[in-house]
Amino acid sequence: MDDVLLNASEEEVPRRMAHIIRHTRAPYRKLAVWMRSERPVISLEASRQLNLLIDRWEQHAGMQIAQDAVLLAEALHDEIPHYSDKVREEVHLAAVRMASWNLGGPATQEGAYLVAVERLIERSAGSPSQEIAAASDELLAQYLDNLSTREPQRPGIEPYDNLNQVALNTGLPWNQVGLPNLPRVSQQPMVEVPQSTEQVASPVAEALPANQRVSLGSQPLKLPPLVSSPRHIDPGPIMPEALPDYKSLTTLEVIWKLHAQSPRLGQHARQELENRRFSAADIELATRLSHPEIAQRLLVVRELPLMQREDRKTWLYYMTKDPDESVRYAAAAALITSSDPRLLRQLKAELTADPSPRIQSLIKR
């Protein structure tokens, strides 16, 4: 930081900072560093100068400010980790305003400007994963504070050697007078009864509904009574459920099936892509482009233009169908730099119906 600004009083900081900005060709790196100053007066004045610069550019938006806007976005992007939450929010709002400008220049220069602004918007935005992690840590801390560390008191166990003992020297524990007098049974010699060899049908067999409905001739069918439960019948091996037919799906729909909850469905999707002549490298790239996390998909979209693949435009075109707005915007911003008029016409025709206002503004340029 310049000594002329570091040693200035609070009244002199606005005048000296404006003087440095006017007499410097590209003061954007200094402005980004001033915004993270430990002196509040310098940080606040730098934020005010940033808003004044954005207001001035917004009135004369055109390709003449494209290069300066890219330098400002890159400088702010590099200093984002050192900013406080309030300064980060101000930078994010400024980047959103810059993204809505229509420079009206060549697609190559405007594409570089849009990529720089998009990187700044993503870096300055708050991370949902960090908020979720902080909330989880807070809940864990509350649980540990409320958790009792005292050991539970075990109930005492009576010694087993004195359990259910009856003191016989004090008499019986029940009232013997209240017991009824049972008659004596005279002992008589047992007479053997010859067993009959004929089988006598149970009277229950006559009442069975099946015996009333089934008959042989004039005599009803006598079914033996059920004396035991039937044996358990093994159902045999359980056959797996039939896999769905992916042949009728589009290639993009099959790619999104790679991350199905069932491993069998994910392997089935890989097999379908192999049947459509996808190589192992193609399937690996498709797996990354359909990752459940938005940050992973955004990273691959930025890497695609630098990959040595002839079909990288096709993969970028797939990403314009992504469910997330930021992924679709990044893919469309990379494709508008193409020199293929047929691809540009098709991209404009399909993204005209996109619900995102940012993508609508990008296509109209």
C-alpha positions in Angstrom: 0.0 0.0 0.0 1.3 3.5 -0.8 2.9 5.4 2.1 1.1 8.6 1.0 -2.2 6.9 1.8 -1.0 4.8 4.8 0.2 7.9 6.7 -2.7 10.1 5.8 -5.2 11.3 8.3 -8.9 10.4 8.1 -9.8 13.7 6.4 -7.0 13.3 3.8 -7.7 9.7 2.8 -10.6 10.4 0.3 -8.7 13.2 -1.5 -5.4 11.3 -1.7 -7.1 8.0 -2.9 -9.0 9.9 -5.6 -5.7 11.5 -6.7 -4.0 8.1 -7.0 -6.8 6.6 -9.0 -6.9 9.6 -11.4 -3.1 9.5 -12.1 -2.8 5.7 -12.4 -3.5 3.9 -15.7 -5.0 0.8 -14.1 -5.4 1.3 -10.4 -7.6 -1.8 -10.0 -5.0 -3.9 -8.2 -4.4 -1.1 -5.7 -8.2 -0.6 -5.2 -8.6 -4.3 -4.5 -5.8 -4.2 -1.9 -7.2 -1.1 -0.3 -10.5 -2.8 0.3 -8.9 -5.3 2.7 -7.0 -2.7 4.7 -7.0 -2.9 8.5 -7.8 0.8 8.7 -11.6 1.1 8.4 -11.4 4.6 6.7 -9.3 3.2 3.9 -11.5 0.1 3.4 -14.7 2.1 3.4 -13.3 4.7 1.0 -12.1 2.0 -1.4 -15.5 0.4 -1.4 -17.0 3.8 -2.2 -14.6 4.4 -5.0 -15.4 0.9 -6.4 -19.2 1.8 -6.5 -18.4 5.1 -8.2 -16.3 3.3 -10.8 -19.1 0.8 -11.4 -21.7 3.6 -11.7 -19.5 5.5 -14.3 -18.9 2.3 -16.4 -22.6 1.5 -16.3 -23.5 4.7 -18.0 -21.0 4.1 -20.8 -21.1 0.3 -21.1 -19.3 -0.8 -24.2 -16.2 -2.7 -25.5 -14.0 0.3 -24.6 -14.3 -0.7 -20.9 -14.1 -4.5 -21.4 -10.4 -4.8 -20.8 -10.5 -2.6 -17.7 -13.5 -4.5 -16.4 -11.6 -7.8 -16.8 -8.6 -6.4 -14.9 -10.9 -5.2 -12.1 -12.7 -8.6 -11.9 -9.4 -10.5 -11.8 -7.9 -8.2 -9.1 -11.0 -8.5 -6.9 -11.0 -12.3 -7.5 -7.5 -12.7 -6.2 -8.1 -10.6 -3.0 -11.5 -12.3 -2.1 -9.9 -14.7 0.6 -8.7 -11.6 2.5 -12.0 -9.7 2.6 -14.5 -9.6 5.5 -18.0 -10.8 5.0 -19.4 -7.3 4.5 -16.7 -6.4 1.9 -17.3 -9.8 0.2 -21.0 -9.0 -0.1 -20.3 -5.6 -1.6 -18.0 -7.2 -4.2 -20.6 -9.8 -5.0 -23.3 -7.1 -5.7 -20.9 -5.2 -7.9 -20.1 -8.4 -9.9 -23.8 -9.1 -10.4 -24.3 -5.5 -11.8 -21.3 -6.0 -14.2 -22.8 -9.3 -15.4 -25.9 -7.5 -16.7 -24.1 -5.2 -19.0 -24.4 -5.5 -22.8 -21.0 -4.6 -24.2 -22.1 -5.2 -27.8 -18.7 -6.2 -29.1 -17.1 -9.3 -30.7 -18.1 -12.6 -29.1 -14.4 -13.5 -28.3 -13.7 -10.4 -26.2 -17.2 -10.4 -24.6 -16.8 -14.1 -23.7 -13.5 -13.4 -21.8 -15.3 -10.6 -19.9 -18.2 -12.8 -19.0 -16.0 -15.6 -17.8 -14.0 -13.3 -15.6 -17.2 -11.8 -14.1 -18.7 -15.3 -13.6 -15.6 -16.4 -11.7 -15.9 -13.4 -9.4 -19.6 -14.0 -8.8 -19.0 -17.6 -7.8 -15.9 -16.8 -5.6 -17.7 -13.9 -3.8 -20.9 -15.8 -3.1 -21.3 -17.6 0.2 -20.7 -21.4 0.3 -23.8 -23.5 1.3 -21.6 -26.4 2.3 -19.8 -24.2 4.9 -23.1 -22.9 6.3 -24.3 -26.5 6.7 -21.1 -27.6 8.3 -21.2 -24.6 10.7 -24.8 -25.5 11.6 -23.9 -29.1 12.2 -21.0 -28.1 14.5 -23.3 -25.9 16.5 -25.9 -28.7 16.9 -23.1 -31.1 18.0 -21.8 -28.6 20.5 -25.4 -28.1 21.9 -25.8 -31.9 22.2 -22.5 -32.3 24.0 -23.4 -29.5 26.4 -26.7 -31.1 27.3 -25.3 -34.6 27.5 -25.0 -35.9 31.1 -21.7 -37.4 32.1 -22.9 -39.1 35.2 -23.0 -42.9 35.2 -26.4 -44.5 35.7 -27.2 -46.0 39.1 -27.6 -49.7 38.8 -30.3 -51.2 41.1 -29.1 -53.4 43.9 -29.5 -57.2 43.4 -30.6 -59.3 46.3 -28.2 -62.2 47.1 -29.5 -65.3 45.4 -28.8 -67.6 48.4 -31.7 -66.1 50.4 -34.1 -65.9 47.5 -37.5 -67.7 47.9 -36.6 -69.2 51.2 -39.4 -70.2 53.5 -38.9 -70.5 57.3 -40.5 -73.8 58.1 -40.0 -73.4 61.8 -42.7 -70.7 62.0 -45.3 -72.8 60.2 -46.6 -73.0 56.6 -47.1 -69.7 54.7 -50.7 -70.4 53.9 -53.8 -71.1 55.9 -54.3 -74.9 56.1 -57.8 -74.6 57.5 -59.1 -73.0 54.3 -58.1 -76.0 52.1 -61.1 -78.2 51.0 -61.3 -81.8 52.0 -60.6 -84.0 49.0 -62.4 -87.4 48.9 -60.2 -90.4 49.2 -59.9 -92.5 46.0 -60.2 -96.3 46.6 -57.6 -98.3 44.8 -59.2 -100.8 42.4 -57.5 -103.3 40.2 -57.1 -102.0 36.6 -59.0 -103.8 33.9 -57.3 -104.0 30.6 -59.5 -102.9 27.7 -58.8 -104.5 24.4 -57.9 -102.0 21.7 -60.0 -102.0 18.6 -58.1 -102.3 15.3 -60.9 -100.4 13.4 -60.2 -96.7 12.8 -63.0 -94.6 14.1 -63.5 -91.3 12.2 -63.3 -88.2 14.3 -66.7 -86.4 14.7 -64.8 -83.3 13.5 -64.4 -84.9 10.1 -68.1 -84.9 9.6 -68.3 -81.2 10.2 -65.6 -80.2 7.8 -67.0 -78.1 4.9 -64.8 -80.1 2.5 -66.6 -83.3 3.4 -69.9 -81.8 2.7 -68.8 -80.6 -0.8 -66.6 -83.5 -2.0 -68.1 -87.1 -2.2 -67.4 -90.3 -3.9 -70.7 -91.7 -5.1 -73.3 -91.5 -2.3 -70.7 -91.5 0.5 -69.0 -88.3 1.6 -65.3 -88.2 1.5 -63.8 -88.7 4.9 -60.7 -86.5 5.4 -58.4 -87.3 8.3 -58.2 -84.6 10.9 -55.2 -82.3 10.8 -52.8 -83.4 13.4 -49.7 -81.3 12.6 -48.9 -78.1 10.8 -47.6 -78.3 7.3 -43.8 -78.1 6.7 -42.3 -74.8 5.7 -41.8 -74.6 1.9 -38.7 -72.9 0.8 -39.6 -70.3 -1.8 -36.2 -70.8 -3.5 -33.8 -68.1 -4.7 -35.3 -64.6 -5.0 -35.0 -63.4 -8.6 -33.7 -59.8 -9.0 -36.0 -57.2 -10.4 -35.9 -56.6 -14.1 -33.8 -53.7 -15.2 -35.5 -50.8 -16.9 -35.1 -50.3 -20.7 -32.7 -47.4 -21.3 -32.7 -47.8 -25.1 -35.6 -45.4 -25.4 -33.9 -42.6 -23.4 -31.7 -39.9 -24.9 -28.0 -39.9 -24.4 -28.2 -37.0 -21.9 -30.9 -38.9 -19.9 -28.7 -42.0 -19.7 -25.8 -39.9 -18.5 -27.8 -38.6 -15.6 -28.6 -42.3 -14.6 -24.9 -42.9 -13.9 -25.3 -41.6 -10.3 -28.4 -43.6 -9.5 -28.8 -44.8 -5.9 -28.8 -48.4 -6.9 -25.4 -49.7 -8.1 -27.2 -52.1 -10.5 -28.9 -49.1 -12.2 -25.6 -47.2 -12.5 -23.9 -50.2 -14.0 -26.9 -50.6 -16.4 -26.4 -47.0 -17.5 -22.7 -47.6 -18.2 -23.5 -50.7 -20.2 -26.0 -48.7 -22.3 -23.4 -46.0 -23.0 -20.9 -48.6 -24.0 -23.6 -50.0 -26.4 -23.8 -46.5 -27.9 -20.0 -46.6 -28.6 -18.8 -44.5 -25.6 -15.2 -45.2 -24.7 -13.9 -45.5 -21.1 -12.7 -41.9 -21.2 -16.1 -40.7 -22.5 -17.9 -42.5 -19.6 -15.5 -41.0 -17.1 -16.1 -37.5 -18.4 -19.9 -38.1 -18.5 -19.7 -39.3 -14.8 -18.0 -36.0 -13.8 -20.4 -33.8 -15.8 -23.4 -35.5 -14.1 -21.9 -35.3 -10.6 -24.5 -34.5 -7.9 -22.5 -31.5 -6.6 -22.8 -28.3 -8.6 -19.2 -27.2 -7.8 -17.8 -30.3 -9.5 -19.9 -29.8 -12.6 -18.8 -26.1 -12.8 -15.1 -27.2 -12.5 -15.5 -29.6 -15.5 -17.2 -26.9 -17.6 -14.2 -24.6 -17.1 -11.8 -27.4 -18.0 -13.6 -28.5 -21.1 -12.4 -25.6 -23.4 -8.8 -26.5 -22.5 -9.2 -30.3 -23.1 -7.7 -31.8 -26.2 -10.9 -33.3 -27.4 -12.6 -32.7 -30.8 -16.0 -33.2 -29.3 -15.7 -30.6 -26.4 -18.3 -28.4 -28.0 -20.8 -31.3 -27.9 -20.1 -31.8 -24.2 -20.5 -28.1 -23.5 -23.8 -28.2 -25.4 -24.9 -31.0 -23.1 -24.1 -28.8 -20.1 -26.5 -26.1 -21.4 -29.3 -28.5 -20.4 -28.0 -28.7 -16.8 -30.6 -28.3 -14.0 -28.5 -25.6 -12.3 -28.5 -22.0 -13.6 -24.9 -21.3 -13.0 -23.7 -24.4 -14.9 -25.9 -23.5 -17.9 -24.7 -19.9 -17.9 -21.0 -21.0 -17.8 -21.5 -23.5 -20.6 -23.4 -20.9 -22.7 -20.7 -18.2 -22.1 -18.0 -20.6 -23.3 -20.0 -21.6 -26.4 -20.8 -18.1 -27.6 -17.1 -17.6 -28.4 -17.4 -20.3 -31.1 -17.0 -19.3 -34.7 -19.5 -22.0 -35.9 -22.6 -20.1 -37.1 -24.8 -23.2 -37.1 -23.9 -23.9 -33.5 -24.6 -20.3 -32.5 -28.0 -20.3 -34.2 -29.0 -23.6 -32.6 -27.8 -22.4 -29.2 -29.8 -19.1 -29.5 -32.9 -20.9 -30.6 -32.9 -23.4 -27.7 -31.8 -21.1 -24.9 -34.4 -18.4 -25.8 -36.9 -20.3 -23.7 -34.5 -20.6 -20.7 -36.2 -19.4 -17.5 -33.0 -17.6 -16.2 -32.9 -13.8 -16.8 -29.1 -14.0 -16.9 -29.1 -16.5 -19.7 -31.8 -14.6 -21.6 -29.6 -11.5 -21.4 -26.5 -13.4 -22.6 -28.3 -14.8 -25.6 -29.7 -11.4 -26.7 -26.3 -9.9 -27.0 
